[in-house]
Tab-separated table of C-alpha atoms and ligand atoms in Angstrom:
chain	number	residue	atom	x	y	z
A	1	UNK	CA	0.000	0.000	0.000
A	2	UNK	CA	1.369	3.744	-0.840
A	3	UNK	CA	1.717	6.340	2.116
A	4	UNK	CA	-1.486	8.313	2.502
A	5	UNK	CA	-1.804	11.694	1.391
A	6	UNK	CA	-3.615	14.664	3.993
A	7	UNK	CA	-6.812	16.154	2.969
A	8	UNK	CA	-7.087	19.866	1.466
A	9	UNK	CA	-7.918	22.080	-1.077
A	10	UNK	CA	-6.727	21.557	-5.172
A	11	UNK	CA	-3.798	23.316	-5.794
A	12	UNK	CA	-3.846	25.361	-8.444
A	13	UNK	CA	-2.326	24.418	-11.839
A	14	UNK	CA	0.587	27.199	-11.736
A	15	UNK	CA	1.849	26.204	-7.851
A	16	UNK	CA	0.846	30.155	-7.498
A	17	UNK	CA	0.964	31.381	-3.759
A	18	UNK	CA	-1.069	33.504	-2.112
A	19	UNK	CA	0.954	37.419	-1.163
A	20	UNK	CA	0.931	36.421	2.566
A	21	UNK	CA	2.986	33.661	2.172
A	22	UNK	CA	5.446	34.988	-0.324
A	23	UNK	CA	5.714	38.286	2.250
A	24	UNK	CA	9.073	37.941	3.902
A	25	UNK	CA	10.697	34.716	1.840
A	26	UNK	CA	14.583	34.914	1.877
A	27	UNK	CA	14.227	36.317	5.191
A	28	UNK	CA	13.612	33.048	7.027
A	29	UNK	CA	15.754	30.293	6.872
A	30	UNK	CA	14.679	28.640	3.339
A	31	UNK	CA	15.570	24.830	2.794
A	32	UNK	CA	15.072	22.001	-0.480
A	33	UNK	CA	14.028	18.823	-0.295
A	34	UNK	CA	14.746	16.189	-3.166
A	35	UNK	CA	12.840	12.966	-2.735
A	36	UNK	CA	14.432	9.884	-4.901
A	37	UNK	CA	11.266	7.266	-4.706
A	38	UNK	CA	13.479	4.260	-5.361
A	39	UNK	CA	14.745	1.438	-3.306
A	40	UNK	CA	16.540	-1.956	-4.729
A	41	UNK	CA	14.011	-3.740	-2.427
A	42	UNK	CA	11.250	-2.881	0.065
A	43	UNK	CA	11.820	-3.227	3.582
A	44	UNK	CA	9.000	-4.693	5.679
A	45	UNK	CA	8.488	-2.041	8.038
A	46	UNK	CA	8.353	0.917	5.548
A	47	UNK	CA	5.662	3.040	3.930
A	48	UNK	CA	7.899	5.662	2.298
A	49	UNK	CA	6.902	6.723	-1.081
A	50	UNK	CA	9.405	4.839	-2.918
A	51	UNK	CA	9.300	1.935	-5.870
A	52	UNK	CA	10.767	-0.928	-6.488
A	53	UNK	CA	12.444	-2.537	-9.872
A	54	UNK	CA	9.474	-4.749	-11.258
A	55	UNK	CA	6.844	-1.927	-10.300
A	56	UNK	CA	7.205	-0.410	-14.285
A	57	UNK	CA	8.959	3.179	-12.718
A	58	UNK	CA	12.689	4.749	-14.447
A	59	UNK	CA	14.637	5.938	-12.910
A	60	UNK	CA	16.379	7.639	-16.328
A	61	UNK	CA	15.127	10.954	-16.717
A	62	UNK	CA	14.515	11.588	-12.848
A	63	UNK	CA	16.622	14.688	-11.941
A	64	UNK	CA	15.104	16.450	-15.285
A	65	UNK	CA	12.108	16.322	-13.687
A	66	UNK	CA	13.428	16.775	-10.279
A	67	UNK	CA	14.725	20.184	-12.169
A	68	UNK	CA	11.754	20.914	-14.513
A	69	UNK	CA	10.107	21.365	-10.688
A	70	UNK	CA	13.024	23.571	-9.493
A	71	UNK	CA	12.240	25.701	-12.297
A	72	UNK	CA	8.444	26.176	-11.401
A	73	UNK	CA	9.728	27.118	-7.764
A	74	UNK	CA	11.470	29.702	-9.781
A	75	UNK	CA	8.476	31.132	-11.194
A	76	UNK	CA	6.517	30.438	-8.292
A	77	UNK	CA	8.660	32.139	-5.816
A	78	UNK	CA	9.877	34.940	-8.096
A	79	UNK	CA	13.297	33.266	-7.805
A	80	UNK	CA	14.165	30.594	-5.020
A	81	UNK	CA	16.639	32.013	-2.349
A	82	UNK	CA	19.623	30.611	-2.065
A	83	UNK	CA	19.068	27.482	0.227
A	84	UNK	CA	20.909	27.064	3.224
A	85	UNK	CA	20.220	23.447	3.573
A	86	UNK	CA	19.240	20.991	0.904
A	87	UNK	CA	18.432	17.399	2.303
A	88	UNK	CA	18.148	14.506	-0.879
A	89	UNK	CA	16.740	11.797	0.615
A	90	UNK	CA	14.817	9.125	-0.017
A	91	UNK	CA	14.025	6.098	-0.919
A	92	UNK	CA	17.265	5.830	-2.042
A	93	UNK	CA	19.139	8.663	-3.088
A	94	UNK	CA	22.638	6.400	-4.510
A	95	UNK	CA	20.301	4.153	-6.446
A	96	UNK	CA	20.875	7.186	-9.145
A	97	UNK	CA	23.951	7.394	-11.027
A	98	UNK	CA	26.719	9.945	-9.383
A	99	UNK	CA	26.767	11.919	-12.074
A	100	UNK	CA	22.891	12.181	-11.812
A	101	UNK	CA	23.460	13.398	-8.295
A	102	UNK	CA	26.155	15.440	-9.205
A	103	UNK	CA	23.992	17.262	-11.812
A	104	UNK	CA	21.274	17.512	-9.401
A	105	UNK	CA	23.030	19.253	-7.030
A	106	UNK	CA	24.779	21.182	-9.491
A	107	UNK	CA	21.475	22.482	-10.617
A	108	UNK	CA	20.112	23.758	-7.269
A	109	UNK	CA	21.873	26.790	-5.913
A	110	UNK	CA	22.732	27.069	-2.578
A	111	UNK	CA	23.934	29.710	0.407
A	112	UNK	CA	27.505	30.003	1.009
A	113	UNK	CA	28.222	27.448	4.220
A	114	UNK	CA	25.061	25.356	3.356
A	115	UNK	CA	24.768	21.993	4.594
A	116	UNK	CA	23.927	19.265	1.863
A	117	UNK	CA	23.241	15.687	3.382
A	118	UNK	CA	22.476	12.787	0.787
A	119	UNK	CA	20.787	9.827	2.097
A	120	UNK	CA	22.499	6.332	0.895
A	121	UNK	CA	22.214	2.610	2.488
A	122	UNK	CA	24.939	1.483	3.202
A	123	UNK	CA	25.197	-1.176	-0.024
A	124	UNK	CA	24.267	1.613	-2.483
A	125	UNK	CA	27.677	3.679	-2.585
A	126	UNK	CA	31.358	3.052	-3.149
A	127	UNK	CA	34.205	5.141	-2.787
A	128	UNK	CA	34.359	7.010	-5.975
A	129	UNK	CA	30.327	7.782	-5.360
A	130	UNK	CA	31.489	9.565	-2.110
A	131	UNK	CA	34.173	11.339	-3.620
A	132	UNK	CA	32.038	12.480	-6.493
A	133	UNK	CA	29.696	13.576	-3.922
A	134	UNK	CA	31.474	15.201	-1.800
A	135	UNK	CA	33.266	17.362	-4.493
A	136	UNK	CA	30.059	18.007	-5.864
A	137	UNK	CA	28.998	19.994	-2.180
A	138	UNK	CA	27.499	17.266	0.107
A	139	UNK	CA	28.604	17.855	3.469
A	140	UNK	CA	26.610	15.279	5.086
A	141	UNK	CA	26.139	11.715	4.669
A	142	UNK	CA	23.272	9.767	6.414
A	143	UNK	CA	23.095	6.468	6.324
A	144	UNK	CA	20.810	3.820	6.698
A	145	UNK	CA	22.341	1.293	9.365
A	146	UNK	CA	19.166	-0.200	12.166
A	147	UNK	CA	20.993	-2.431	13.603
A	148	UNK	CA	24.642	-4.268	13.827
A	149	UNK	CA	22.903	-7.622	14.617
A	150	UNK	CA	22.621	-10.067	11.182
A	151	UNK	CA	19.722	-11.503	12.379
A	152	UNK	CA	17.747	-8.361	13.239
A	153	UNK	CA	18.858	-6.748	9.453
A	154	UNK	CA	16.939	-9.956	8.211
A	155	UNK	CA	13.549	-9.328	10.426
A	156	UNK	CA	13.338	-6.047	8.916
A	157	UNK	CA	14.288	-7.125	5.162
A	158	UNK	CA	17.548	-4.890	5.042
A	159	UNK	CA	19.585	-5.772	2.205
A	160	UNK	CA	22.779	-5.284	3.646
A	161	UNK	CA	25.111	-7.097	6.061
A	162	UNK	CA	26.150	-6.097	9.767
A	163	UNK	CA	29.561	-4.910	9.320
A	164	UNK	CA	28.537	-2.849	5.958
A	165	UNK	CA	27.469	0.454	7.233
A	166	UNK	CA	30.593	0.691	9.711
A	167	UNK	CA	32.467	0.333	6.224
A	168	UNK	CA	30.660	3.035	4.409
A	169	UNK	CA	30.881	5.468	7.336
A	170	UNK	CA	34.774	5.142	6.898
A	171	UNK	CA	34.990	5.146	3.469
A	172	UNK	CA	32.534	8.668	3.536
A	173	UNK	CA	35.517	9.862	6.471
A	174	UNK	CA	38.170	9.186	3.697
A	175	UNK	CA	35.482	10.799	1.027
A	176	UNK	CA	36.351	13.878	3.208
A	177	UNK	CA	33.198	14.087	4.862
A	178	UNK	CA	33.157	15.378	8.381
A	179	UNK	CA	29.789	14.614	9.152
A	180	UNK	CA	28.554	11.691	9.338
A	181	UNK	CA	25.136	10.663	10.447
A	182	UNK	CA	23.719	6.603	10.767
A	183	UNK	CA	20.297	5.590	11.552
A	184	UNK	CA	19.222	2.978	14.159
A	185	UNK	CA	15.994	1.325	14.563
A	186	UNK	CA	15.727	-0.361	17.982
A	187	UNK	CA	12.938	-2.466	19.368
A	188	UNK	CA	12.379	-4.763	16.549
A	189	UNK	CA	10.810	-8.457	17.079
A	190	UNK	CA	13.693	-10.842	18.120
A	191	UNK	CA	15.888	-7.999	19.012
A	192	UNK	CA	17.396	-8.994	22.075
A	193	UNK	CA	19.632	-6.489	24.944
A	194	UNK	CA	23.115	-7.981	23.413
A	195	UNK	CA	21.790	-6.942	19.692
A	196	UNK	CA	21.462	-3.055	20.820
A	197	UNK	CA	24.567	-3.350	22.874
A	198	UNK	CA	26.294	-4.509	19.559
A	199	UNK	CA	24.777	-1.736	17.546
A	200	UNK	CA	25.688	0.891	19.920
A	201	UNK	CA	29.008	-0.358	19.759
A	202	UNK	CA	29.630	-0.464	16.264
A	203	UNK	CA	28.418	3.213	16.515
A	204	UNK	CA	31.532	3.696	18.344
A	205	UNK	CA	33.613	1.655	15.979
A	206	UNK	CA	32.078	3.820	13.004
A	207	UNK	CA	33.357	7.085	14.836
A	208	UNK	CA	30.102	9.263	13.277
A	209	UNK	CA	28.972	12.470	14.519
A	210	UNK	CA	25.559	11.895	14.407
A	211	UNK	CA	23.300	9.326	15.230
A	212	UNK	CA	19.351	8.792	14.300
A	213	UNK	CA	17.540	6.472	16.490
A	214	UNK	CA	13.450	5.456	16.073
A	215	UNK	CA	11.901	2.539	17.951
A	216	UNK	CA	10.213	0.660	15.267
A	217	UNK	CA	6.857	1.915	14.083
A	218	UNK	CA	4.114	-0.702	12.616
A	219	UNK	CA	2.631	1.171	9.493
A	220	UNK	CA	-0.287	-0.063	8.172
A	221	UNK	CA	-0.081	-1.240	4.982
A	222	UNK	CA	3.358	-2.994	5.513
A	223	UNK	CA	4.374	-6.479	4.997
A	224	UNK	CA	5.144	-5.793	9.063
A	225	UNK	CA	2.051	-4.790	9.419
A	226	UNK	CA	0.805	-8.320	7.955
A	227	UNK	CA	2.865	-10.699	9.847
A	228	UNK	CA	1.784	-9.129	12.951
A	229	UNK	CA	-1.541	-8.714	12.260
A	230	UNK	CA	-1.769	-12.464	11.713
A	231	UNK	CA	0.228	-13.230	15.147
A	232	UNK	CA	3.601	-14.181	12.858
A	233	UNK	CA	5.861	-11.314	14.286
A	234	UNK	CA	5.215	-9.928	17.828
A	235	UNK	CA	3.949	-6.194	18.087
A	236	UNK	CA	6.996	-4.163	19.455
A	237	UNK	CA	6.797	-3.949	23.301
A	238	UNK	CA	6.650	-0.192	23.933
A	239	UNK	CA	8.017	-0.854	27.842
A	240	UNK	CA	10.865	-2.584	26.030
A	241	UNK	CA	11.891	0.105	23.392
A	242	UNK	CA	11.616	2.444	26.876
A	243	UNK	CA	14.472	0.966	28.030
A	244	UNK	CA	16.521	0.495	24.754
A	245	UNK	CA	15.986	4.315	24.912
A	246	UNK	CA	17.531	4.721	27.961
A	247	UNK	CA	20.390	2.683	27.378
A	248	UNK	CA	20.871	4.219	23.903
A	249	UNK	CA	21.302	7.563	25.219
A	250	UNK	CA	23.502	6.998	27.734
A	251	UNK	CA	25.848	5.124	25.512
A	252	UNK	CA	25.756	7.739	23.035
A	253	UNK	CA	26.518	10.500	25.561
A	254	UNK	CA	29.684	8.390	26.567
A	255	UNK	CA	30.604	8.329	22.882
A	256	UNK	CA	30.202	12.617	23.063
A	257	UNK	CA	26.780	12.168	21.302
A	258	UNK	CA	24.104	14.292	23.191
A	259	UNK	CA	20.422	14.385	22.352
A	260	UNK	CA	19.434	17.629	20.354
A	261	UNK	CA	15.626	16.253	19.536
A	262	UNK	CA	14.401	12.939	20.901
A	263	UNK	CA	15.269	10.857	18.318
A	264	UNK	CA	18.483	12.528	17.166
A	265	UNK	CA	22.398	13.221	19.045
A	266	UNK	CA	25.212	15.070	17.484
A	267	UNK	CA	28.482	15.666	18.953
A	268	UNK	CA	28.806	19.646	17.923
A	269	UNK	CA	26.057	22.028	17.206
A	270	UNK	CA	27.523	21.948	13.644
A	271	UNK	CA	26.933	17.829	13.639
A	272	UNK	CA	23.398	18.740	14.089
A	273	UNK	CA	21.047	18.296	11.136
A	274	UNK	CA	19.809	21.935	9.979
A	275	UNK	CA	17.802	20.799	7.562
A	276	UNK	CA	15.476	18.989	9.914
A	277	UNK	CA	15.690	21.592	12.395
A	278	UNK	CA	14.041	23.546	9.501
A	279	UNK	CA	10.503	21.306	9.868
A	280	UNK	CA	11.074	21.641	13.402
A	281	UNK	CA	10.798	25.650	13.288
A	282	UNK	CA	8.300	25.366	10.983
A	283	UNK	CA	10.966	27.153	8.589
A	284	UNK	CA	9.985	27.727	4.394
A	285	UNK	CA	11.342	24.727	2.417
A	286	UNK	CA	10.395	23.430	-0.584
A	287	UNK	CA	10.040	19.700	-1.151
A	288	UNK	CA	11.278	18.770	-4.517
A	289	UNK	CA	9.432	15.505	-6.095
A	290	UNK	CA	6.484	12.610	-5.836
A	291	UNK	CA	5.033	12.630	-2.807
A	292	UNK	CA	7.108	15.892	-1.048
A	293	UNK	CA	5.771	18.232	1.002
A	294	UNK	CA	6.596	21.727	1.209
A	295	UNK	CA	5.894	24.972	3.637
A	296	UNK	CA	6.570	28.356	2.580
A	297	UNK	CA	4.849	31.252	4.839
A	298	UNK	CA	1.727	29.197	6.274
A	299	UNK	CA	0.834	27.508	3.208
A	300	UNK	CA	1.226	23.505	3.186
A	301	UNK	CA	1.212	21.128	0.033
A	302	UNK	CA	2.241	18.338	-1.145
A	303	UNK	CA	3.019	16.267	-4.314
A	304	UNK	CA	1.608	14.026	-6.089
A	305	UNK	CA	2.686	10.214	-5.227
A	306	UNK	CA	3.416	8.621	-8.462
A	307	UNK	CA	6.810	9.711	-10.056
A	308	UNK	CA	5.513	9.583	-13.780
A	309	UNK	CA	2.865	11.719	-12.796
A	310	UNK	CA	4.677	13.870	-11.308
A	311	UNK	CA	7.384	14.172	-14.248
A	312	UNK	CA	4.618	15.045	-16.596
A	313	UNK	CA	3.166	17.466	-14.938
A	314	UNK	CA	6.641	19.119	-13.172
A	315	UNK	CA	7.907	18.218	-17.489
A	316	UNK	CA	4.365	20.407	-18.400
A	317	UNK	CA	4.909	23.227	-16.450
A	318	UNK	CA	2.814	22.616	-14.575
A	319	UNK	CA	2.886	22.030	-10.543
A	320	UNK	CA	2.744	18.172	-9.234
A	321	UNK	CA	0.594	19.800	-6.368
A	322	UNK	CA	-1.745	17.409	-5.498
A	323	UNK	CA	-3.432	19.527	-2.155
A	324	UNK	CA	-2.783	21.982	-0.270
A	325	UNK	CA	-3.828	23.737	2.994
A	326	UNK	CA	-3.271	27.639	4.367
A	327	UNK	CA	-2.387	26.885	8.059
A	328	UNK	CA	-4.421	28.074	10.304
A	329	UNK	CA	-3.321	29.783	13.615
A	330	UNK	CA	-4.537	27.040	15.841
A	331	UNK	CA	-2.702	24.569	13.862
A	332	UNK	CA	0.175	26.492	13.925
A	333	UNK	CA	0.411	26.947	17.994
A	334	UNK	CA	-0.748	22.985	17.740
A	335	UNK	CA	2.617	22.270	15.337
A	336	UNK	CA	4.396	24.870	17.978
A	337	UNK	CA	3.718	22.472	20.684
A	338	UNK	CA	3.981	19.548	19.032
A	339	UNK	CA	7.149	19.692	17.597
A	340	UNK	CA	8.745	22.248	20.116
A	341	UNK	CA	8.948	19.901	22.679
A	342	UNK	CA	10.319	17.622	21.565
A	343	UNK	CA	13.869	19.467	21.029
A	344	UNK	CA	16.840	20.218	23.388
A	345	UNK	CA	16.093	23.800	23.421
A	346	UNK	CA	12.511	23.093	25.152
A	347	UNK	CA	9.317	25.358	24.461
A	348	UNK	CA	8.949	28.514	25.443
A	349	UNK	CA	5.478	28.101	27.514
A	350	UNK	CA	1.908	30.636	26.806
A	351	UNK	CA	0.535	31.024	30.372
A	352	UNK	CA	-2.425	28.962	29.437
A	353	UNK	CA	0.226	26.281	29.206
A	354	UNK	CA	1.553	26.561	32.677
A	355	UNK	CA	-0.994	24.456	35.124
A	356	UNK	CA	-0.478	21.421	32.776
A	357	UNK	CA	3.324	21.726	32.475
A	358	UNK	CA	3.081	22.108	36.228
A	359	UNK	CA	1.693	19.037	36.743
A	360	UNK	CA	4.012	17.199	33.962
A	361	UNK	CA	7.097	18.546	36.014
A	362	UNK	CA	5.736	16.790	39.459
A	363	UNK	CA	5.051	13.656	37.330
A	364	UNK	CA	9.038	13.838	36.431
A	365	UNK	CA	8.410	14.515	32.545
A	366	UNK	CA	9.827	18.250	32.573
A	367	UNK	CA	12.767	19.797	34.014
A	368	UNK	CA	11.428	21.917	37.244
A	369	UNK	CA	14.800	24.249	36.614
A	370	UNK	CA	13.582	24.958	32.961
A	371	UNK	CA	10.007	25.566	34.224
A	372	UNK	CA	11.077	28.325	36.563
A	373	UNK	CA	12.091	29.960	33.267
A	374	UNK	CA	8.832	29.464	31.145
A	375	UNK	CA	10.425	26.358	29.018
A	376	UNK	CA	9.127	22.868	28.832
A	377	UNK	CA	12.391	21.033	28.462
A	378	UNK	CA	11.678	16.847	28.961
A	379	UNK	CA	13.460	14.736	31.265
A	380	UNK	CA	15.057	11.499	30.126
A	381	UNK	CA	11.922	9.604	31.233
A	382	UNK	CA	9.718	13.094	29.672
A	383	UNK	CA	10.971	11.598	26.228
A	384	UNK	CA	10.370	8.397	26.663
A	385	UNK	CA	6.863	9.830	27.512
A	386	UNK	CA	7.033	12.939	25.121
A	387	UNK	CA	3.485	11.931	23.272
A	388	UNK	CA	1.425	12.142	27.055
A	389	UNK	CA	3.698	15.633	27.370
A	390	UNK	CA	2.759	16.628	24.026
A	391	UNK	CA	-0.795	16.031	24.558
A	392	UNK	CA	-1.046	17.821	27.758
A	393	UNK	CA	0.230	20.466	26.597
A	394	UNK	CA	-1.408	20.939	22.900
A	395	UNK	CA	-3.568	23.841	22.936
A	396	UNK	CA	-7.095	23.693	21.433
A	397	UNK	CA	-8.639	20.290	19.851
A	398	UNK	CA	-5.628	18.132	18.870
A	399	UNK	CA	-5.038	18.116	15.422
A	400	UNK	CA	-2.242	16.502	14.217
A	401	UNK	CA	0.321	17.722	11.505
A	402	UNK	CA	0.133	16.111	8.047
A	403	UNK	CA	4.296	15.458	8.264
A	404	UNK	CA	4.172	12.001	10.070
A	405	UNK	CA	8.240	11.794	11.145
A	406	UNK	CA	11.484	13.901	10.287
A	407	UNK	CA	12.895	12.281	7.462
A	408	UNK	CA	9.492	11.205	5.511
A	409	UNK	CA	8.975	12.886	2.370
A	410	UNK	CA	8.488	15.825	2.776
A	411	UNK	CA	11.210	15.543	3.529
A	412	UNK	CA	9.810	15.869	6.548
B	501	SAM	C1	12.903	6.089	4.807
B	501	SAM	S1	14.567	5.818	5.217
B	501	SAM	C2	15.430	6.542	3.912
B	501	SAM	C3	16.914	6.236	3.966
B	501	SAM	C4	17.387	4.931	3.414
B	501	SAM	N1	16.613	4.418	2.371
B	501	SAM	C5	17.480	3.896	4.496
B	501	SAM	O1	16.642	3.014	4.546
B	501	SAM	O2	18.370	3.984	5.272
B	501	SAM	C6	14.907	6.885	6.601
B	501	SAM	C7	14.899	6.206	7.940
B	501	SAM	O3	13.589	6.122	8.437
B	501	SAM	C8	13.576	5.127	9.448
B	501	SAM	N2	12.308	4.393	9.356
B	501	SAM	C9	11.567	4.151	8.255
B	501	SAM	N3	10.447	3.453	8.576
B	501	SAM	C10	10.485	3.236	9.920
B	501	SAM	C11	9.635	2.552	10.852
B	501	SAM	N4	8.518	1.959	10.464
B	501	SAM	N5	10.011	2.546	12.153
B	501	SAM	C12	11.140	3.160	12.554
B	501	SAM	N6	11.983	3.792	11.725
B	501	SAM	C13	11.660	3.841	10.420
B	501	SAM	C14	14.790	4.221	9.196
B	501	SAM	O4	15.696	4.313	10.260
B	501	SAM	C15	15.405	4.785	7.937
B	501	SAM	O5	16.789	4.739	7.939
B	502	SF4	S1	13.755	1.956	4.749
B	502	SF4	FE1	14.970	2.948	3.165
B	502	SF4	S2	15.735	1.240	1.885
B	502	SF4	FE2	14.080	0.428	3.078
B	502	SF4	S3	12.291	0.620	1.708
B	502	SF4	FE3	12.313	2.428	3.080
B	502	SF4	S4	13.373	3.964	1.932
B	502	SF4	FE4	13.843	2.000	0.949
C-alpha cells in the first residue's frame, strides 16, 4: 500500500501562492528537499513513497524532472533564495547514477556554508560515489544502518550485512566528509539487549557524529504490518523500546553524542542536522518531487505520489501539487507544541500552558529548573513519555500535523 496523502484544497495548476505567504521569503531560513522514490528492495516495516524494480517506474530521466520542478519554484517564488540546507533523501538517493546526483546538485543553488546531506544505504555507494559527492557539495552523509545484529537486518528485510554500514561510514571519512550521520531502529521483534549493545558499539567503531535512532513503528499497509496482524511477528513492546531508549542515550553520551531532539544526538552544534531543524521551526522549504511536502509562509502542500505523474506534470509546467492547505493559527500553535517539545532547546510556555506543564514537572516529565524559566524542556523519562507531554500540553482540539516523522517525504 502507498503512504497516505492529507486532505485539502486543489492546488492550483501554476503552484501560485497567495501574497501572505510569499511576504518575507529569503528572510527566514529557506531549505530544499529532493525525494528519490526508489529502493533496490522494500523493507518490511516501511511506507515511504518509494518503488521498487518490477513496479514499471525509471529511474532515467529523474533529476530532469526533479529540475523541470526547481524551475516552477522559480516562477513560483519569483526566484528561489539561495538554500541554506538541501536534504536529498529518499528512498534511495545512490540508487541514481553519481553523475545524476552530481547534476542535481549542481542544478540547485545554494547559500555560502550550506549543509547538503544525501541519504544512501549502506550497499548503495562506493568510494568514488562519495568522492564524487562530496566534491560536488554534500557535506553530510546519512546512512541507513538499524541495527549491527545479522539476524535483526533480516527481520526487517535490510539488504545489507552487519559490518557494511561501519564500512561506508569510513569510506565517507576518507570521502572527506566530516559529518557523518547513521540511523538505528531499535525495538524490533527478536531484538534482544546484546543486539542493541552490539549496535551501539559499532556506533563507536564507526566514529560518526551523528546518530538517528526510532523505535520501530508498525505502518499499516506494511508487509510488518501483515505478519503481525496475523500473530507471525510480535507487536513491538513499547516498555521494552523504553528501556533500549535509555540505554541508547547513555551510551551515546559516553561516545560525546548528546540528544538535540528525541530521536536525534550530534556531537557539535555543527553535527546537528539543519535541515530537519528547519521542519522543526516550521521554517519555508520546498520539497522537490512525488510525494514531497513543502511549507513556505503558512501555506502547506504536497506532491503528487506517483513519479511519472509527477514528471509530466513538473515536465508540463505545470505544478505536481496534489493539495494543499493555508495553516491556520490554531494549527500552527498545535505544530508549535507539538514539535517544540520535543527538542533540546525546550518550548517557550503561553501562560495557558503553565498548570499542565506544572503538573508534567511533578510527574518527572519536565525539568522543574527549565520551568522556573517558562520552558518545557523533557526529562530522560519526559521523552520516553514525550506523546502524554505533548498532549497535555497541545492547545485547542488536537489536530495533528500532516508530516508524520522527520525524514518522511516531505522531507519531513
Ligand atoms: C525512509 S529511510 C530513507 C533512507 C534509506 N533508504 C534507508 O533506509 O536507510 C529513513 C529512515 O527512516 C527510518 N524508518 C523508516 N520506517 C520506519 C519505521 N517503520 N520505524 C522506525 N523507523 C523507520 C529508518 O531508520 C530509515 O533509515
Ligand atoms: S527503509 Fe529505506 S531502503 Fe528500506 S524501503 Fe524504506 S526507503 Fe527504501
Amino acid at each position: 500500500m502507498s503512504p497516505r496523502l492529507p486532505d485539502g484544497e486543489p492546488a492550483p495548476a501554476d503552484g501560485a501562492l497567495p501574497a501572505h505567504a510569499l511576504a518575507g521569503l529569503g528572510t527566514r531560513p529557506f531549505g530544499l528537499y529532493v525525494h528519490v522514490p526508489f529502493c533496490a528492495s522494500r523493507c518490511g516495516y516501511c511506507d515511504f513513497n518509494t518503488y521498487v524494480p518490477g513496479e514499471g517506474v525509471r529511474r532515467d530521466g529523474y533529476v530532469d524532472a526533479v529540475l523541470a520542478e526547481f524551475d516552477l519554484a522559480e516562477r513560483v517564488l519569483g526566484g528561489v533564495p539561495p538554500a541554506a540546507t538541501v536534504f536529498v533523501g529518499g528512498g534511495t538517493p545512490t540508487l541514481l547514477p553519481a553523475e545524476e546526483l552530481v547534476r542535481l546538485l549542481a542544478g540547485l543553488p545554494r547559500a555560502p556554508g550550506a549543509e547538503v546531506t544525501v541519504e544512501a544505504n549502506p550497499d548503495s555507494v562506493d568510494a568514488d560515489d562519495l568522492r564524487a559527492l562530496r566534491a560536488a557539495g554534500a557535506t553530510r552523509l546519512s546512512l541507513g544502518m538499524q541495527s549491527a545484529a545479522g539476524h535483526v537486518l533480516v527481520t526487517l528485510d535490510r539488504s545489507h550485512t552487519p559490518g557494511a554500514a561501519v564500512a561506508a561510514a569510513h569510506a565517507a571519512r576518507d570521502a572527506g566528509f566530516t559529518h557523518v550521520s547513521l540511523d538505528l531502529i531499535h525495538g524490533a521483534p527478536g531484538e534482544r539487549d546484546e543486539d542493541w549493545d552490539a549496535t551501539l558499539a559499532a556506533v563507536a567503531e564507526a566514529g560518526v557524529d551523528h546518530v538517528s535512532a526510532y523505535p520501530l513503528t508498525v505502518e499499516p499497509g506494511t508487509r510488518l504490518h501483515a505478519h503481525v496482524r496475523r500473530g507471525a511477528l510480535p507487536e513491538p513492546d513499547a516498555d521494552l523500546q523504553a528501556r533500549r531508549y535509555r540505554r541508547g542515550d547513555a551510551a551515546l553520551a559516553a561516545l560525546g553524542l548528546e540528544w538535540y531532539e528525541i530521536c536525534n544526538w550530534a556531537a557539535s552544534a555543527e553535527a546537528r542536522c539543519a535541515h530537519n531543524g528547519g521542519y522543526w521551526r516550521s521554517h519555508d522549504w520546498w520539497g522537490l518531487g512525488p510525494g514531497a511536502h513543502s511549507h513556505i509562509g503558512g501555506v502547506r502542500w504536497w506532491n503528487v505520489l506517483h513519479p511519472e505523474r509527477h514528471a509530466e506534470r513538473a515536465r508540463g509546467g505545470r505544478s505536481p501539487a496534489a493539495g494543499r492547505e493555508r495553516l491556520t493559527d490554531g494549527q500552527r500553535a498545535l505544530e508549535r507544541t507539538l514539535l517544540g517539545i520535543r527538542l533540546r532547546e525546550g518550548l517557550a510556555l503561553e501562560p495557558a500552558q503553565g498548570e499542565p506543564a506544572g503538573a508534567l514537572a511533578a510527574d518527572g516529565l519536565l525539568d522543574p529548573a527549565a520551568l522556573a524559566r517558562g520552558v518545557a524542556l523533557l526529562t530522560l523519562e519526559g521523552r520516553i513519555a514525550a506523546d502524554t507531554a505533548a498532549l497535555a500540553l497541545a492547545p485547542g482540539p488536537l489536530r495533528p500535523p500532516s508530516a508524520r516523522r522527520a525524514g518522511t517525504s516531505s522531507g519531513a
